[in-house]
CSV table of C-alpha atoms (C1' of nucleotides) in Angstrom, one decimal:
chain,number,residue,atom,x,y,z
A,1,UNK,CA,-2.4,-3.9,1.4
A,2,UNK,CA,-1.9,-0.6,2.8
A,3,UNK,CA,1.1,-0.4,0.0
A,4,UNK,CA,3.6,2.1,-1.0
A,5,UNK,CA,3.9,3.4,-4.7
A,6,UNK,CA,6.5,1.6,-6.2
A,7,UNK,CA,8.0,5.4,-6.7
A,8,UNK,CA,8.4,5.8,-3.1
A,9,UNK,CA,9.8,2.3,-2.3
A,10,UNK,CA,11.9,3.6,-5.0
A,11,UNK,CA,12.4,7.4,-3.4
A,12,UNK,CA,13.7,5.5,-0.1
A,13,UNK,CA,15.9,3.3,-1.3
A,14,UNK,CA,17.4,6.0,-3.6
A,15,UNK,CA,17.7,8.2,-0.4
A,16,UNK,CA,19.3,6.2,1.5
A,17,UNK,CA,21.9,5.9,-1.1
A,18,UNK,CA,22.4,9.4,-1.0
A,19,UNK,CA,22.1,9.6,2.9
A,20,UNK,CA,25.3,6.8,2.7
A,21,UNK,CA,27.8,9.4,1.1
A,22,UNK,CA,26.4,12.7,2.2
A,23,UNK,CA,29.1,14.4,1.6
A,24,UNK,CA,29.4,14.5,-2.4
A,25,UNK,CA,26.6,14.9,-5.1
A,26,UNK,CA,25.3,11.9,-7.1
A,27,UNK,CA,23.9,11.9,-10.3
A,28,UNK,CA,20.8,10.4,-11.6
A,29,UNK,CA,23.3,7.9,-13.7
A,30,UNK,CA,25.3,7.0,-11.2
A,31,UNK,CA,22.5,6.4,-8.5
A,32,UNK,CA,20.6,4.2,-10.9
A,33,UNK,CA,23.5,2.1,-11.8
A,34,UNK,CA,23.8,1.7,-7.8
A,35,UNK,CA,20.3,0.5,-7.9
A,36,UNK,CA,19.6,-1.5,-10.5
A,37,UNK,CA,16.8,0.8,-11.4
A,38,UNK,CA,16.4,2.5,-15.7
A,39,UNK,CA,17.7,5.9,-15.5
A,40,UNK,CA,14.7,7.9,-16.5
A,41,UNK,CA,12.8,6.5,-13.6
A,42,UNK,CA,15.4,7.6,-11.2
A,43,UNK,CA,15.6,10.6,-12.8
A,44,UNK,CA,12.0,11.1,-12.2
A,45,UNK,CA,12.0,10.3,-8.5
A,46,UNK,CA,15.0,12.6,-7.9
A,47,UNK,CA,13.2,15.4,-9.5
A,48,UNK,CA,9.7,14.9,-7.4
A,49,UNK,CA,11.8,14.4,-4.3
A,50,UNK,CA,14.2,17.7,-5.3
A,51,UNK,CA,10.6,19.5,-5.8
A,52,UNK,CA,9.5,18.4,-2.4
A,53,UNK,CA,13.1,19.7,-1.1
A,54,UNK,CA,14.0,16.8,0.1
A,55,UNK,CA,17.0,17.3,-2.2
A,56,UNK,CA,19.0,20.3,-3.5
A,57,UNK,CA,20.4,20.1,-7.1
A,58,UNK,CA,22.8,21.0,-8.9
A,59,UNK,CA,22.5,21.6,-12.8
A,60,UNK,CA,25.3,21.5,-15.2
A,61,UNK,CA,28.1,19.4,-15.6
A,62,UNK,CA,29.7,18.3,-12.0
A,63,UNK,CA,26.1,18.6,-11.0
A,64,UNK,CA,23.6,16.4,-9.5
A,65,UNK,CA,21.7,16.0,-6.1
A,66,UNK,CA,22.7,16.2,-2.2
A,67,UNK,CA,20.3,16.0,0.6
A,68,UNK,CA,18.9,19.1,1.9
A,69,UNK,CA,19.3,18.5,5.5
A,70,UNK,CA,20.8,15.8,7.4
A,71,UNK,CA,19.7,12.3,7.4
A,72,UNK,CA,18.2,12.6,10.9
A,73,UNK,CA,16.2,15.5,10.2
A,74,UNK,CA,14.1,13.4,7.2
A,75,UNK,CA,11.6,11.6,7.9
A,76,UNK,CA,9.6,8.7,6.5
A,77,UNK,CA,6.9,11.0,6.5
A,78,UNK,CA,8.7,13.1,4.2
A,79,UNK,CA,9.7,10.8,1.8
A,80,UNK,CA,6.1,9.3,1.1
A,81,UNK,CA,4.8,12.6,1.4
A,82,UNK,CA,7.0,14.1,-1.6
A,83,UNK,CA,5.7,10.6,-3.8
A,84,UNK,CA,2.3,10.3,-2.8
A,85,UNK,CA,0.9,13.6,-1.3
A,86,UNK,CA,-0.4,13.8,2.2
A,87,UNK,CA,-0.8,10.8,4.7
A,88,UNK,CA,-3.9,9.3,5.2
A,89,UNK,CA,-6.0,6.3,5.1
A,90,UNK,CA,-9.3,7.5,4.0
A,91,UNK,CA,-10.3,10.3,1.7
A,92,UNK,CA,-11.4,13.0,5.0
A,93,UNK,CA,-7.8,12.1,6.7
A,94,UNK,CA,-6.4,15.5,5.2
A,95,UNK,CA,-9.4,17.8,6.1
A,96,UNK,CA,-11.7,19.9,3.8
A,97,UNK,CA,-12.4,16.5,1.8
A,98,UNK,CA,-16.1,16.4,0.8
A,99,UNK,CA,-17.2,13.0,2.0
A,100,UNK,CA,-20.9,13.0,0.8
A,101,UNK,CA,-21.3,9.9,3.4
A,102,UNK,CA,-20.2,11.9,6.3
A,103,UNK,CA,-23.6,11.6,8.0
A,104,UNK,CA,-24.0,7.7,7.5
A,105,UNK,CA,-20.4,6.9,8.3
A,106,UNK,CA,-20.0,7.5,11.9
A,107,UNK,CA,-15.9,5.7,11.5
A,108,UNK,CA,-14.7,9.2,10.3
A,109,UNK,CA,-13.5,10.6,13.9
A,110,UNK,CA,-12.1,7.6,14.9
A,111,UNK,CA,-10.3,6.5,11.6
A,112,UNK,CA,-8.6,10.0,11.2
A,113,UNK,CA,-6.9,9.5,15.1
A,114,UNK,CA,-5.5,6.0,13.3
A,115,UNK,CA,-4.2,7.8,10.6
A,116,UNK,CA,-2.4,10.1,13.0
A,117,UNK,CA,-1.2,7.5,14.7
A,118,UNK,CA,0.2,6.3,11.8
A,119,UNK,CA,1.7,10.0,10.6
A,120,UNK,CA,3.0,10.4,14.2
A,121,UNK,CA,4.7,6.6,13.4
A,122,UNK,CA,6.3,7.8,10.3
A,123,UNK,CA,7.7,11.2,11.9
A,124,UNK,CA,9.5,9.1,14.3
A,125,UNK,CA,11.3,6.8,11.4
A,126,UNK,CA,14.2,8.6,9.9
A,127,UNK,CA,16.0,8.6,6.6
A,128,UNK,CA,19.4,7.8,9.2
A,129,UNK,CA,17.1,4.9,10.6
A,130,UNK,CA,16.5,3.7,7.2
A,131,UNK,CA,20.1,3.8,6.0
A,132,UNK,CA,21.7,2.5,8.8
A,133,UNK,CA,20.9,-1.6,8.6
A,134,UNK,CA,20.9,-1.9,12.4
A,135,UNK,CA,17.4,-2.9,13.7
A,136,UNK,CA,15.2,-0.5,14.4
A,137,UNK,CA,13.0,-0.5,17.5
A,138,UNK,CA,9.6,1.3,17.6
A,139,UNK,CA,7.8,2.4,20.4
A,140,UNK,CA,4.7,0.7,19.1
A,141,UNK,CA,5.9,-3.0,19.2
A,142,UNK,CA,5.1,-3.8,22.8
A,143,UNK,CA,4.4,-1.3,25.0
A,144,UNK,CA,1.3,-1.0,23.1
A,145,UNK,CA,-0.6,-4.2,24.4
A,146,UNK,CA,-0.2,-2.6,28.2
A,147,UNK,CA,-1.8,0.6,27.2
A,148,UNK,CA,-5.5,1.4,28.5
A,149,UNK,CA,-7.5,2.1,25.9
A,150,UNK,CA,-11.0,3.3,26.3
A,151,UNK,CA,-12.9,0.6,28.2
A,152,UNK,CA,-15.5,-1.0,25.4
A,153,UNK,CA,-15.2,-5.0,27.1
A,154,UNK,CA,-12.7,-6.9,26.0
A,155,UNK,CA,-10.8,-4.0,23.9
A,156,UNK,CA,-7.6,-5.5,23.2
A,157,UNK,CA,-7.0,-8.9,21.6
A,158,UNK,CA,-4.0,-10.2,21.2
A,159,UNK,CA,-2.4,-12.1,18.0
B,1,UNK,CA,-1.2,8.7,0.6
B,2,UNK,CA,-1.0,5.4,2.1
B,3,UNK,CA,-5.0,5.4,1.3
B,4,UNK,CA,-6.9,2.5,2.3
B,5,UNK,CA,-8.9,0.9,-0.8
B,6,UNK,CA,-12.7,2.7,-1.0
B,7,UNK,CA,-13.9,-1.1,-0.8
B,8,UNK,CA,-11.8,-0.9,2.5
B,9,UNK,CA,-13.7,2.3,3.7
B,10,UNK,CA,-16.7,0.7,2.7
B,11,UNK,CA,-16.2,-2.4,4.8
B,12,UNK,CA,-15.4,-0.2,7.7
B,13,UNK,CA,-18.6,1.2,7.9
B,14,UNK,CA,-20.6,-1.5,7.1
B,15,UNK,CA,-19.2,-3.5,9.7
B,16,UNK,CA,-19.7,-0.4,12.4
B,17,UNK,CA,-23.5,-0.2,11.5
B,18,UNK,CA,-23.5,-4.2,12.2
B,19,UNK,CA,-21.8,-3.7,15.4
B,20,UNK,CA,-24.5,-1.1,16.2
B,21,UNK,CA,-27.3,-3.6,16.3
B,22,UNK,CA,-25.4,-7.1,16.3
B,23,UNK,CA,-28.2,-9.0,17.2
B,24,UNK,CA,-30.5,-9.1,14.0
B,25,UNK,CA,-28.9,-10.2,10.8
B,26,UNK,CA,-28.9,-7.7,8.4
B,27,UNK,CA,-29.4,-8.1,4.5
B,28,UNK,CA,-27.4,-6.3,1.8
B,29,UNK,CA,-30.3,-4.3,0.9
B,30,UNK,CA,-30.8,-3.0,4.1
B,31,UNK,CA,-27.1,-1.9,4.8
B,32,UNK,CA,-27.3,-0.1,1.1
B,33,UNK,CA,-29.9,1.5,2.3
B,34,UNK,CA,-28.5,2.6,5.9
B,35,UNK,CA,-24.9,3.6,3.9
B,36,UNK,CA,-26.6,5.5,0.9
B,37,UNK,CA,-24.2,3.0,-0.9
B,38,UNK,CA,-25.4,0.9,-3.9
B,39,UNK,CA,-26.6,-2.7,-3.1
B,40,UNK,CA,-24.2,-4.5,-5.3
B,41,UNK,CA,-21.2,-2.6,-4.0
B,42,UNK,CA,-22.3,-3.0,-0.5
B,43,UNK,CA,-23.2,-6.9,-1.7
B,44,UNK,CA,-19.7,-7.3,-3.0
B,45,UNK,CA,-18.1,-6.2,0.4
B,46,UNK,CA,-20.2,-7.8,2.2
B,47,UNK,CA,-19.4,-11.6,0.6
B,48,UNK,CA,-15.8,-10.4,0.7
B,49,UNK,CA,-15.9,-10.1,4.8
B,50,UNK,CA,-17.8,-12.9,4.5
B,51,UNK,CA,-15.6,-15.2,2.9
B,52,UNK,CA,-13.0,-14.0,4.9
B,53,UNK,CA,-14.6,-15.2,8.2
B,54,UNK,CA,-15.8,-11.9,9.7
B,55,UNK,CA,-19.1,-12.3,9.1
B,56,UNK,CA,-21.3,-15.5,9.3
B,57,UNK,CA,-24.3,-15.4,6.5
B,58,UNK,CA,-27.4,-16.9,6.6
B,59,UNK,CA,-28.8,-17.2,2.4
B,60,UNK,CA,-32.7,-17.5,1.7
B,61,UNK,CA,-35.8,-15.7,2.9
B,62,UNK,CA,-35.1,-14.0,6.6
B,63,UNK,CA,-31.3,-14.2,5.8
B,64,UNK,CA,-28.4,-11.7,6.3
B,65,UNK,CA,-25.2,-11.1,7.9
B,66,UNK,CA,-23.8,-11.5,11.3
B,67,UNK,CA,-20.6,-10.7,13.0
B,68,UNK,CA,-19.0,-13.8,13.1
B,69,UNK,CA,-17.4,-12.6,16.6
B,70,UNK,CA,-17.7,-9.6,19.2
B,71,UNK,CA,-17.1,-6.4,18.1
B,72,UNK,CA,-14.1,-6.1,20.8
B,73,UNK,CA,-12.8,-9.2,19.0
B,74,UNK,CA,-12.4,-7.7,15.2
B,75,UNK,CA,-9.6,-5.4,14.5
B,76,UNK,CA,-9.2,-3.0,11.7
B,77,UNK,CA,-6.5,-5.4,10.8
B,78,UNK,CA,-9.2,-8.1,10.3
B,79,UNK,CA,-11.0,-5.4,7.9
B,80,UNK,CA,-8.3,-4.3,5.8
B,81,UNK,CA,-6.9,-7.6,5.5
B,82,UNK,CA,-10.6,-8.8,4.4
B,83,UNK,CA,-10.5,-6.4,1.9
B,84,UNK,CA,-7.2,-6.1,0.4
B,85,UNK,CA,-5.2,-8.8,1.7
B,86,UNK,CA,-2.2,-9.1,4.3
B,87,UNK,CA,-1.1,-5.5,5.3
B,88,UNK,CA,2.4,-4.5,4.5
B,89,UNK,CA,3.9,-1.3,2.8
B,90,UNK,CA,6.4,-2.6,0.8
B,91,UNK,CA,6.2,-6.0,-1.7
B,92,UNK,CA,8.8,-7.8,0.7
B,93,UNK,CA,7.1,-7.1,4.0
B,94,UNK,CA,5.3,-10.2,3.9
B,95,UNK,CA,7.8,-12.6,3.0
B,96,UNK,CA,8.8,-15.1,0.2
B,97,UNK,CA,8.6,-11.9,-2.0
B,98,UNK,CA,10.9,-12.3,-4.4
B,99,UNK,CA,12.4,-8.7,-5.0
B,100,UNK,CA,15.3,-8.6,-7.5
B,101,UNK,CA,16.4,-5.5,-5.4
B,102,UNK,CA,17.2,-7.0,-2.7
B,103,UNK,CA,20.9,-6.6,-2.5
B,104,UNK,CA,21.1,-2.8,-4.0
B,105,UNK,CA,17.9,-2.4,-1.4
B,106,UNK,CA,19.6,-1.6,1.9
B,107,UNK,CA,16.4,-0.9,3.5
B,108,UNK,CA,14.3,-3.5,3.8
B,109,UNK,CA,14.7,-4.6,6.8
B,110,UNK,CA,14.0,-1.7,8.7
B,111,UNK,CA,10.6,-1.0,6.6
B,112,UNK,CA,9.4,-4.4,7.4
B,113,UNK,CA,10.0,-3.0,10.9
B,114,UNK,CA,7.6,0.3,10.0
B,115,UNK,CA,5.0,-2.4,8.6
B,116,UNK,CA,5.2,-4.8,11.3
B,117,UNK,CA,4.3,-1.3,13.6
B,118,UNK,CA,1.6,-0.4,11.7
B,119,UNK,CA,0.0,-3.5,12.0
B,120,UNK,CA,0.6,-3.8,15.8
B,121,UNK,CA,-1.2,-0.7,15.3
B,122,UNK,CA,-4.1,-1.3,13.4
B,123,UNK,CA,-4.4,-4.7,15.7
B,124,UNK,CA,-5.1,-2.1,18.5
B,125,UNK,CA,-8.1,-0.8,17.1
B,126,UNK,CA,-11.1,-3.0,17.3
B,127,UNK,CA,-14.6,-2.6,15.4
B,128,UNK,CA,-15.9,-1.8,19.2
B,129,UNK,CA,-13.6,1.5,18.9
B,130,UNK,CA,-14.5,2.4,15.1
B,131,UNK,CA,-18.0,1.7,15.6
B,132,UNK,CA,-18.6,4.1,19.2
B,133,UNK,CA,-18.7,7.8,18.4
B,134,UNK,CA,-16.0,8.6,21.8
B,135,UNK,CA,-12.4,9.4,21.0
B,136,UNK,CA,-10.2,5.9,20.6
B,137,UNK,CA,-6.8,7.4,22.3
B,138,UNK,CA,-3.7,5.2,20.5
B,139,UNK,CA,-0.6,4.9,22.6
B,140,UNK,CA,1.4,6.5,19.6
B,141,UNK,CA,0.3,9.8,20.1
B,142,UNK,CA,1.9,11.4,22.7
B,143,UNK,CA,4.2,8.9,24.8
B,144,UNK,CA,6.5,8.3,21.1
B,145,UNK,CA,8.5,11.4,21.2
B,146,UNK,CA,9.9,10.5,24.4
B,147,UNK,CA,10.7,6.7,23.8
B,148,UNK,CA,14.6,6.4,22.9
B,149,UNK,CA,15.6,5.2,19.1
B,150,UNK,CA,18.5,3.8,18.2
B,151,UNK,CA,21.2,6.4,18.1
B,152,UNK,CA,21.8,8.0,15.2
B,153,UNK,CA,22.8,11.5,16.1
B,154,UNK,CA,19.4,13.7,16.8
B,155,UNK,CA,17.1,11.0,16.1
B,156,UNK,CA,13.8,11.9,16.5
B,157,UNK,CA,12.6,15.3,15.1
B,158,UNK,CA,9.4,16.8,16.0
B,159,UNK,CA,6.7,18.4,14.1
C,1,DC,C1',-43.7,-23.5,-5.2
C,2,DT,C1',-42.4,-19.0,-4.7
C,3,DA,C1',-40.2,-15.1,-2.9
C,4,DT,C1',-36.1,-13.6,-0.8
C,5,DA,C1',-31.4,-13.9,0.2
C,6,DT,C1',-26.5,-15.0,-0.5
C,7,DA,C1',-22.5,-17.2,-3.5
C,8,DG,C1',-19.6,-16.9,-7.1
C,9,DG,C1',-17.7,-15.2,-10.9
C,10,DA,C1',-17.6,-12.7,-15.5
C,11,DC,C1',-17.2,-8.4,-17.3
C,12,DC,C1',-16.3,-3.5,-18.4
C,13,DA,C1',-15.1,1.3,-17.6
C,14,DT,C1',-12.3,4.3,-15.3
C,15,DT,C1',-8.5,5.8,-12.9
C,16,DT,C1',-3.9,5.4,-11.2
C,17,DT,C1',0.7,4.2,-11.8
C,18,DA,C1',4.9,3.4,-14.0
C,19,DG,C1',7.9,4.3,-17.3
C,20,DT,C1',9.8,6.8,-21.5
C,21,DC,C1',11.0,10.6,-24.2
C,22,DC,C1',11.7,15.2,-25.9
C,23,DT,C1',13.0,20.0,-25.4
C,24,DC,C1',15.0,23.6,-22.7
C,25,DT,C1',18.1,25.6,-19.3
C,26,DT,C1',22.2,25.7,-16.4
C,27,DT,C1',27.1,25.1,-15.6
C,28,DG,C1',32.0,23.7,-15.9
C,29,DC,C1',35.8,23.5,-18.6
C,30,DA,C1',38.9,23.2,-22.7
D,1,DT,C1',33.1,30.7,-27.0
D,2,DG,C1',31.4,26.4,-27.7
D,3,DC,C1',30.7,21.8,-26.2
D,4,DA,C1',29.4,18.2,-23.1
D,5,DA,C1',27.3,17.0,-18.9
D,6,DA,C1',23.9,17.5,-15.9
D,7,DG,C1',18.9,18.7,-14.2
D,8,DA,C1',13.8,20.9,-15.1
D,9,DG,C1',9.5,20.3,-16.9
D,10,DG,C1',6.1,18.3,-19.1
D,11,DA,C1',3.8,15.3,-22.7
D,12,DC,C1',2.7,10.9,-23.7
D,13,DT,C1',1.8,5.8,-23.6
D,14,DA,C1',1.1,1.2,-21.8
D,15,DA,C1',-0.2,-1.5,-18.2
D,16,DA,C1',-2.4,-2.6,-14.0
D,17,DA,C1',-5.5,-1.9,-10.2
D,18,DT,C1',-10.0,-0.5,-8.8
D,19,DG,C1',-14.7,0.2,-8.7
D,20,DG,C1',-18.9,-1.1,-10.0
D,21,DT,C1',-22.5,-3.9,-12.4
D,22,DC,C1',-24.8,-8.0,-13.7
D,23,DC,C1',-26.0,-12.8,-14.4
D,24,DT,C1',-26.8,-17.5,-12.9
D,25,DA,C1',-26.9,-20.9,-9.3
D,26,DT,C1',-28.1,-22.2,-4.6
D,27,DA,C1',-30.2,-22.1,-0.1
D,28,DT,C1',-34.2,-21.3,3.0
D,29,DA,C1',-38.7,-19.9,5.0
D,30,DG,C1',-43.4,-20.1,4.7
DNA sequence: CTATATAGGACCATTTTAGTCCTCTTTGCA
DNA sequence: TGCAAAGAGGACTAAAATGGTCCTATATAG
């Protein structure tokens, strides 16, 4: 499924909350009563993301969270990233990983330029992007059919 | 992480040494072998591709597996979906998902968007990429940072 | 008829994930 | 100065997904 943690699906909706009202800082009480979500879970999600500094808080009463940069300087990448570690799709995507099948693979290379491709994808999508409901467009949804890739017969197949 | 499935990894490597030598059929046994995988954990994969129309079997004495198509003609799509069903990051990406969130979500829509380019993605790559050893170069890599996003003040932020 | 394969599914162990809770610290304000 | 409102950190538990094994049935070649 290629899926999100539920924490992250979590961690983006939550920040685009935030990214909505930029200006004042919300509690963990208040955001979870905007989204339907148990407190304590929010309250974790805020803390992983304030870890990742994604957020700055603020303690004591009047306290809570603000973003840490503007909504167009965080990225998708970040988000998912603060949740669930580095992106990649297999294990020897985020280097120094001890594959003991490296030598009978032979998909390694090529896997770990899709998973860039995907990372490069997810540094393009901003937390503004994701708050604002207007569509979206990404580069990916047609020019890609047109592009030349490396000639093995056929290559490209369309859906 | 985003992390494919190690089932998923599996299949992906399997499939590439079929592509290598598509002619013969080729038993479970032997593809443990070839993999350093165990046979039943290469057998489960293997029925699993199977039943999902990638590969054509042939049971009794002499039997095996087959691609069921040209290596230029299976995607990584095809593979992940074989494995672990229809790609999507989020629970509402492939519609009729009934997510009690939906109205306090605010950012669905544009995540089905990121999905729906990932899988535009993924049906880039064929087997006939993963499977030969030269660099697969994905139109996302370079030519992204320069395509124009919806405006929303700074947009796109490099890394 | 027998040896060699796959098909299908039951089953279990392990890991990951989600979610809760408790205690400690910081801060604003009466 | 003391209290209430917040977050920090981490321990803990329950549930679900995953990985892996095994068993029985069926097909096929010789």
């Amino acid at each position: 499924m290629l899926k999100l943690s539920k924490l992250t699906d979590y961690a983006a909706v939550i920040m685009a909350q935030i990214a909505r009202d930029p200006e004042q800082a919300h509690t963990a009480a208040e955001l979870a009563a905007r989204v339907s979500l148990p407190h304590p879970t929010v309250g974790k999600t805020l803390k992983m993301l304030s870890r990742s500094g994604l957020l700055e808080s603020r303690r004591g009463s009047h306290g809570g969270y603000v973003l840490s940069r503007s909504p167009a300087e965080i990225t998708a990448s970040d988000i998912i990233a603060a949740i669930e570690g580095p992106i990649g799709m297999t294990e020897c995507s985020h280097a120094d990983g001890d594959c003991e099948l490296m030598d009978t693979c032979g998909v390694a290379d090529n896997w770990q330029r899709v998973s860039q491709a995907i990372r490069t994808l997810l540094d393009c999508v901003t937390l503004a992007h994701l708050a604002q409901s207007s569509p979206l467009k990404l580069p990916v949804q047609l020019p890609i059919q047109s592009v030349t890739l490396p000639s093995t017969t056929g290559a490209v197949r369309e859906h």
